[in-house]
Amino acid sequence: MSTPFDTLGPDLVTTDPDLVASYARDETALGVSGGAGPVAVVSPRTTADVAAVLAIAHEHRVPVVVRGAGSGLSGAASAPEGSVVLSTRRLTRVLEVDPDERLAVVQPGVVTGDLRAAVAEVGLFYPPDPGSVAFSTIGGNVATNAGGMCCVKYGVTGDFVLGLEVVLADGTVTRTGRRTAKGVAGYDLTALLVGSEGTLGVVTEITLRLLPAPAPARTLVATFPGLAAAGAAVAAVTRAGLDLSMLEIMDRTTLDAVDELTGMGLGADGTPAAMLLAQCDGEDAPAVLERMAALCEDAGAEDVVAADDAAEGEALLEARRQALPALERLGDWVLDDVCVPRGRVVELLEAVERVAEQEALTIGVFGHAGDGNMHPTIVHDAADPASVAAATRAFDAITAAALELGGTITGEHGVGRLKRDWLARELDPGAMAMSRAVKGALDPLGILNPGAVLA
Amino acid sequence: MSTPFDTLGPDLVTTDPDLVASYARDETALGVSGGAGPVAVVSPRTTADVAAVLAIAHEHRVPVVVRGAGSGLSGAASAPEGSVVLSTRRLTRVLEVDPDERLAVVQPGVVTGDLRAAVAEVGLFYPPDPGSVAFSTIGGNVATNAGGMCCVKYGVTGDFVLGLEVVLADGTVTRTGRRTAKGVAGYDLTALLVGSEGTLGVVTEITLRLLPAPAPARTLVATFPGLAAAGAAVAAVTRAGLDLSMLEIMDRTTLDAVDELTGMGLGADGTPAAMLLAQCDGEDAPAVLERMAALCEDAGAEDVVAADDAAEGEALLEARRQALPALERLGDWVLDDVCVPRGRVVELLEAVERVAEQEALTIGVFGHAGDGNMHPTIVHDAADPASVAAATRAFDAITAAALELGGTITGEHGVGRLKRDWLARELDPGAMAMSRAVKGALDPLGILNPGAVLA
């Protein structure tokens, strides 16, 4: 099949149906589908190649879906019919790491874990650590404004993006932002592009702010007999202003699954209702975690364990790292990503319990307690339409509960195609109109990832 | 004189020429003028009042210039002919301070220093501290994305804005952002509005992220016989990743002026070429400042003094606080605001020295060494056209030097009307086109602060 992109040559373009099909969707469940799917995959080697792709797409009005690792969970990289997938798989260079200015310049296809390792070699630290850090790309992280476990102390991807090189809808190459620590020249186009999920431009280079490497983190784990006690501990820790670099939570369903997978013995004396995992990477970490231990005990913790060393800390953290793999073993899964005010996490967890009971589904919850960002994970049978329907109802009920609690429909995964119909339930008509106006201004032909973010 | 705003009633609207004239300009020097100036000043009491003002302005195509304290230094609040000035002077309520969620909700007319004091009462901390903190408003700070001395550790105003209530060009009231710690639902309209200097909407409510109050800061001062030595100290401190909450610099011209004003005796043994002032508010402040002292001595510091207590620290800091008042006493002044990569601050200071010599002007430099954000302050005689011409040439030469050093035309004061012709020298044509497209999309009639930011 011939496409307008064939002029770019077979090195950059493939229309092989099997290969194209393998690029058609990201990791999103619940039937976010590309229908007949894309017609071609282009894999540019340079910014000029990207500009050429966009110029052709613009001329022929072909939808363009940018794709990093394809590990997204909201369908932003699920390519619609007739589109071209623009893969960043060859744009994988770390162009610069500057220890004096504490910045790095990278191409979008660099795996985030590799980036973290590259800057660590010169004593620097790139904090954002989404769960997918070992395989997702920095370009995908920028597109979704990804978070992770670090956010409670360090913030999200966007907090570290100083500037971008971006190819606009018509193929124009431009730069936004700066290399300086501060700067307010004109509108913050960088922040507008971060989190825009490939709908406003294609990012081809990212200038990232880095931090000095922190002290090695110390780890503390506390278990609770009830959700309310865990919630009280989180509230007390937050109110005390403890300098934690991680504050994660797992519920009983997740702990049972992790126990089954790892045999860690988390439920030796009966699985606790919830477990908190905290880290502190400050100079006074022992004192901070001692205060946290006391606050957890005051809140009714069953068991509080501080790691003696980094290795033991890593072992404790492994339980959290295995949360999703453990739940995955129970069946097909769909991962929600909602964020509520910190003080209402317990109410969200209670709502999830009610939904699980009502729909007779297993729903494990884990997430970033320090931010209120939770990942209820709905286990179901994708081959059974009734189970899929129940999972869909549960997903909707949980997302609605988050909104009712003053929260947001997405804390860090993005809107994509999965939640585009939800956006107007969170934003008011004015903000929706602003969003559409911005989209229309920057992509008047609507070729950049149409159907993502805005319905 | 009658205006379309008269229907709002005399409580909200004044056309008294003397009062209107007093609202015509902000604190910007160098002939940024409103020409014949605005026709009316409106002082809304509520968001609904603001919406009514915008609806009338939209219908009658009257330019609207929002004004906080009028202390801006880039002419963003210098009102063009025929415009209406929308003053936030009555929108001064702190609506909410929530210690559990660590956020505050405020109206734009709250003075930033008052806001800091209000949240400090419940043990919380709002970091941004522009030099104008005692009189500028949080709305003005949001409009310019203001910075201050805290930025080296804590970032700028925008880093603390979670959400906004904003009135759009046609009078529509909308909300952007969120109250949760994280959230990526849709485009980051909040970040787009922050720093847009009243050209995209009128902010009527601001939700701010707060931090736990830090430990009391400790202070260290070091003097250097030459700029290069001071620059080497800054580079060493940055490379060491010291946790400083302030790192300021003053040059000899500024130190001489401060000495003359305060009699502090800074130049008792000959004024040093530069002084660094640092603070650390971390738990391990004494150790951090000890390391800093050693790095300064290695770099060739003449004198290194650590404050024994908070009172002595305040006394040392007073020299920095008096920098602008001291330079103001020497004549009329224009304050530049450029930011260069940290490692090039010395080159900027040397360029300023050359410009001062060439134009036979006194130019003092002080600023935020930790960020590379410098404020060269050009002393001249505003009554002497030749002196004004020389000051203008000096201003242009310094701003150009910052760009040549890889910096930005404005670190924290904004573009306003003063630097609107400079914007296209910093941004490339693509970014300029994006900016114009966004402006056109959100303010199609061009009534929101026309002539600011974009020429």
PDB file of C-alpha atoms in Angstrom, chain A residues 330-449:
ATOM      1  CA  LEU A 330      -4.754 -12.526  38.913  1.00  0.00           C
ATOM      2  CA  GLY A 331      -6.249 -11.889  35.482  1.00  0.00           C
ATOM      3  CA  ASP A 332      -6.721  -9.128  32.971  1.00  0.00           C
ATOM      4  CA  TRP A 333      -6.420  -5.729  34.541  1.00  0.00           C
ATOM      5  CA  VAL A 334      -7.208  -2.104  34.034  1.00  0.00           C
ATOM      6  CA  LEU A 335      -5.309   0.440  36.031  1.00  0.00           C
ATOM      7  CA  ASP A 336      -7.049   3.622  37.057  1.00  0.00           C
ATOM      8  CA  ASP A 337      -5.097   6.766  37.961  1.00  0.00           C
ATOM      9  CA  VAL A 338      -6.975   9.236  40.092  1.00  0.00           C
ATOM     10  CA  CYS A 339      -5.719  11.840  42.518  1.00  0.00           C
ATOM     11  CA  VAL A 340      -7.643  13.194  45.494  1.00  0.00           C
ATOM     12  CA  PRO A 341      -6.755  15.666  48.231  1.00  0.00           C
ATOM     13  CA  ARG A 342      -4.334  13.908  50.600  1.00  0.00           C
ATOM     14  CA  GLY A 343      -6.862  13.988  53.427  1.00  0.00           C
ATOM     15  CA  ARG A 344      -9.432  12.067  51.388  1.00  0.00           C
ATOM     16  CA  VAL A 345      -7.364   9.050  50.314  1.00  0.00           C
ATOM     17  CA  VAL A 346      -9.089   6.855  52.882  1.00  0.00           C
ATOM     18  CA  GLU A 347     -12.510   7.852  51.575  1.00  0.00           C
ATOM     19  CA  LEU A 348     -11.370   6.902  48.088  1.00  0.00           C
ATOM     20  CA  LEU A 349     -10.113   3.523  49.298  1.00  0.00           C
ATOM     21  CA  GLU A 350     -13.403   2.917  51.061  1.00  0.00           C
ATOM     22  CA  ALA A 351     -15.290   3.823  47.887  1.00  0.00           C
ATOM     23  CA  VAL A 352     -13.155   1.344  45.936  1.00  0.00           C
ATOM     24  CA  GLU A 353     -13.987  -1.382  48.478  1.00  0.00           C
ATOM     25  CA  ARG A 354     -17.683  -0.713  48.016  1.00  0.00           C
ATOM     26  CA  VAL A 355     -17.364  -0.807  44.227  1.00  0.00           C
ATOM     27  CA  ALA A 356     -15.397  -4.068  44.350  1.00  0.00           C
ATOM     28  CA  GLU A 357     -18.093  -5.655  46.502  1.00  0.00           C
ATOM     29  CA  GLN A 358     -20.915  -4.346  44.359  1.00  0.00           C
ATOM     30  CA  GLU A 359     -19.385  -5.585  41.113  1.00  0.00           C
ATOM     31  CA  ALA A 360     -17.940  -8.749  42.695  1.00  0.00           C
ATOM     32  CA  LEU A 361     -14.521  -7.843  41.314  1.00  0.00           C
ATOM     33  CA  THR A 362     -11.044  -7.926  42.794  1.00  0.00           C
ATOM     34  CA  ILE A 363      -9.724  -4.353  42.904  1.00  0.00           C
ATOM     35  CA  GLY A 364      -6.337  -3.757  44.454  1.00  0.00           C
ATOM     36  CA  VAL A 365      -5.258  -0.241  45.305  1.00  0.00           C
ATOM     37  CA  PHE A 366      -1.704   1.024  45.551  1.00  0.00           C
ATOM     38  CA  GLY A 367      -0.332   4.467  44.980  1.00  0.00           C
ATOM     39  CA  HIS A 368       1.321   7.618  46.105  1.00  0.00           C
ATOM     40  CA  ALA A 369      -0.272   8.371  49.475  1.00  0.00           C
ATOM     41  CA  GLY A 370       1.798  11.512  49.963  1.00  0.00           C
ATOM     42  CA  ASP A 371       0.186  13.071  46.883  1.00  0.00           C
ATOM     43  CA  GLY A 372      -3.243  11.439  47.045  1.00  0.00           C
ATOM     44  CA  ASN A 373      -2.524   9.793  43.673  1.00  0.00           C
ATOM     45  CA  MET A 374      -3.993   6.269  43.680  1.00  0.00           C
ATOM     46  CA  HIS A 375      -3.999   3.412  41.197  1.00  0.00           C
ATOM     47  CA  PRO A 376      -7.044   1.205  41.767  1.00  0.00           C
ATOM     48  CA  THR A 377      -6.392  -1.869  39.627  1.00  0.00           C
ATOM     49  CA  ILE A 378      -9.452  -3.732  38.454  1.00  0.00           C
ATOM     50  CA  VAL A 379      -8.947  -7.437  37.823  1.00  0.00           C
ATOM     51  CA  HIS A 380     -11.359  -8.974  35.368  1.00  0.00           C
ATOM     52  CA  ASP A 381     -11.728 -11.474  32.513  1.00  0.00           C
ATOM     53  CA  ALA A 382     -11.319  -9.701  29.199  1.00  0.00           C
ATOM     54  CA  ALA A 383     -12.799 -12.719  27.379  1.00  0.00           C
ATOM     55  CA  ASP A 384     -16.073 -12.475  29.308  1.00  0.00           C
ATOM     56  CA  PRO A 385     -18.276  -9.570  28.157  1.00  0.00           C
ATOM     57  CA  ALA A 386     -20.099  -9.492  31.496  1.00  0.00           C
ATOM     58  CA  SER A 387     -16.803  -9.175  33.361  1.00  0.00           C
ATOM     59  CA  VAL A 388     -15.626  -6.423  31.002  1.00  0.00           C
ATOM     60  CA  ALA A 389     -18.901  -4.593  31.542  1.00  0.00           C
ATOM     61  CA  ALA A 390     -18.511  -4.891  35.310  1.00  0.00           C
ATOM     62  CA  ALA A 391     -14.891  -3.655  35.097  1.00  0.00           C
ATOM     63  CA  THR A 392     -16.008  -0.722  32.988  1.00  0.00           C
ATOM     64  CA  ARG A 393     -18.719   0.164  35.501  1.00  0.00           C
ATOM     65  CA  ALA A 394     -16.205  -0.125  38.323  1.00  0.00           C
ATOM     66  CA  PHE A 395     -13.698   2.080  36.487  1.00  0.00           C
ATOM     67  CA  ASP A 396     -16.347   4.717  35.919  1.00  0.00           C
ATOM     68  CA  ALA A 397     -17.576   4.552  39.512  1.00  0.00           C
ATOM     69  CA  ILE A 398     -14.039   4.978  40.887  1.00  0.00           C
ATOM     70  CA  THR A 399     -13.230   7.862  38.568  1.00  0.00           C
ATOM     71  CA  ALA A 400     -16.510   9.539  39.519  1.00  0.00           C
ATOM     72  CA  ALA A 401     -15.761   9.001  43.217  1.00  0.00           C
ATOM     73  CA  ALA A 402     -12.429  10.780  42.801  1.00  0.00           C
ATOM     74  CA  LEU A 403     -14.144  13.784  41.243  1.00  0.00           C
ATOM     75  CA  GLU A 404     -16.726  13.830  44.031  1.00  0.00           C
ATOM     76  CA  LEU A 405     -13.924  13.878  46.589  1.00  0.00           C
ATOM     77  CA  GLY A 406     -12.512  17.033  45.002  1.00  0.00           C
ATOM     78  CA  GLY A 407      -9.960  15.118  43.000  1.00  0.00           C
ATOM     79  CA  THR A 408      -8.937  14.729  39.393  1.00  0.00           C
ATOM     80  CA  ILE A 409      -9.618  12.050  36.779  1.00  0.00           C
ATOM     81  CA  THR A 410      -5.899  11.605  36.177  1.00  0.00           C
ATOM     82  CA  GLY A 411      -2.954  12.218  38.456  1.00  0.00           C
ATOM     83  CA  GLU A 412      -0.122  11.222  36.148  1.00  0.00           C
ATOM     84  CA  HIS A 413      -1.174   8.917  33.283  1.00  0.00           C
ATOM     85  CA  GLY A 414      -2.947  11.498  31.171  1.00  0.00           C
ATOM     86  CA  VAL A 415      -6.352  11.729  29.519  1.00  0.00           C
ATOM     87  CA  GLY A 416      -5.513  10.087  26.224  1.00  0.00           C
ATOM     88  CA  ARG A 417      -8.439   8.339  24.609  1.00  0.00           C
ATOM     89  CA  LEU A 418      -9.417   6.417  27.738  1.00  0.00           C
ATOM     90  CA  LYS A 419     -10.686   9.441  29.657  1.00  0.00           C
ATOM     91  CA  ARG A 420     -11.399  12.020  26.971  1.00  0.00           C
ATOM     92  CA  ASP A 421     -15.121  11.876  27.698  1.00  0.00           C
ATOM     93  CA  TRP A 422     -14.346  12.500  31.357  1.00  0.00           C
ATOM     94  CA  LEU A 423     -12.473  15.738  30.767  1.00  0.00           C
ATOM     95  CA  ALA A 424     -15.623  17.840  30.500  1.00  0.00           C
ATOM     96  CA  ARG A 425     -16.786  16.385  33.814  1.00  0.00           C
ATOM     97  CA  GLU A 426     -13.686  17.776  35.498  1.00  0.00           C
ATOM     98  CA  LEU A 427     -13.222  21.050  33.589  1.00  0.00           C
ATOM     99  CA  ASP A 428     -15.927  23.670  33.359  1.00  0.00           C
ATOM    100  CA  PRO A 429     -17.185  24.934  29.984  1.00  0.00           C
ATOM    101  CA  GLY A 430     -14.804  27.910  30.037  1.00  0.00           C
ATOM    102  CA  ALA A 431     -11.719  25.747  30.517  1.00  0.00           C
ATOM    103  CA  MET A 432     -12.945  23.296  27.874  1.00  0.00           C
ATOM    104  CA  ALA A 433     -13.432  26.199  25.457  1.00  0.00           C
ATOM    105  CA  MET A 434      -9.953  27.533  26.265  1.00  0.00           C
ATOM    106  CA  SER A 435      -8.481  24.083  25.631  1.00  0.00           C
ATOM    107  CA  ARG A 436     -10.242  23.741  22.283  1.00  0.00           C
ATOM    108  CA  ALA A 437      -9.192  27.252  21.299  1.00  0.00           C
ATOM    109  CA  VAL A 438      -5.550  26.492  22.061  1.00  0.00           C
ATOM    110  CA  LYS A 439      -5.734  23.221  20.125  1.00  0.00           C
ATOM    111  CA  GLY A 440      -7.357  24.956  17.188  1.00  0.00           C
ATOM    112  CA  ALA A 441      -4.759  27.716  17.196  1.00  0.00           C
ATOM    113  CA  LEU A 442      -1.741  25.392  17.212  1.00  0.00           C
ATOM    114  CA  ASP A 443      -3.124  22.568  15.085  1.00  0.00           C
ATOM    115  CA  PRO A 444      -5.765  24.148  12.855  1.00  0.00           C
ATOM    116  CA  LEU A 445      -6.097  21.065  10.628  1.00  0.00           C
ATOM    117  CA  GLY A 446      -6.388  18.751  13.619  1.00  0.00           C
ATOM    118  CA  ILE A 447      -3.702  16.298  12.478  1.00  0.00           C
ATOM    119  CA  LEU A 448      -1.823  15.957  15.789  1.00  0.00           C
ATOM    120  CA  ASN A 449      -3.117  12.906  17.652  1.00  0.00           C
TER     121      ASN A 449
END
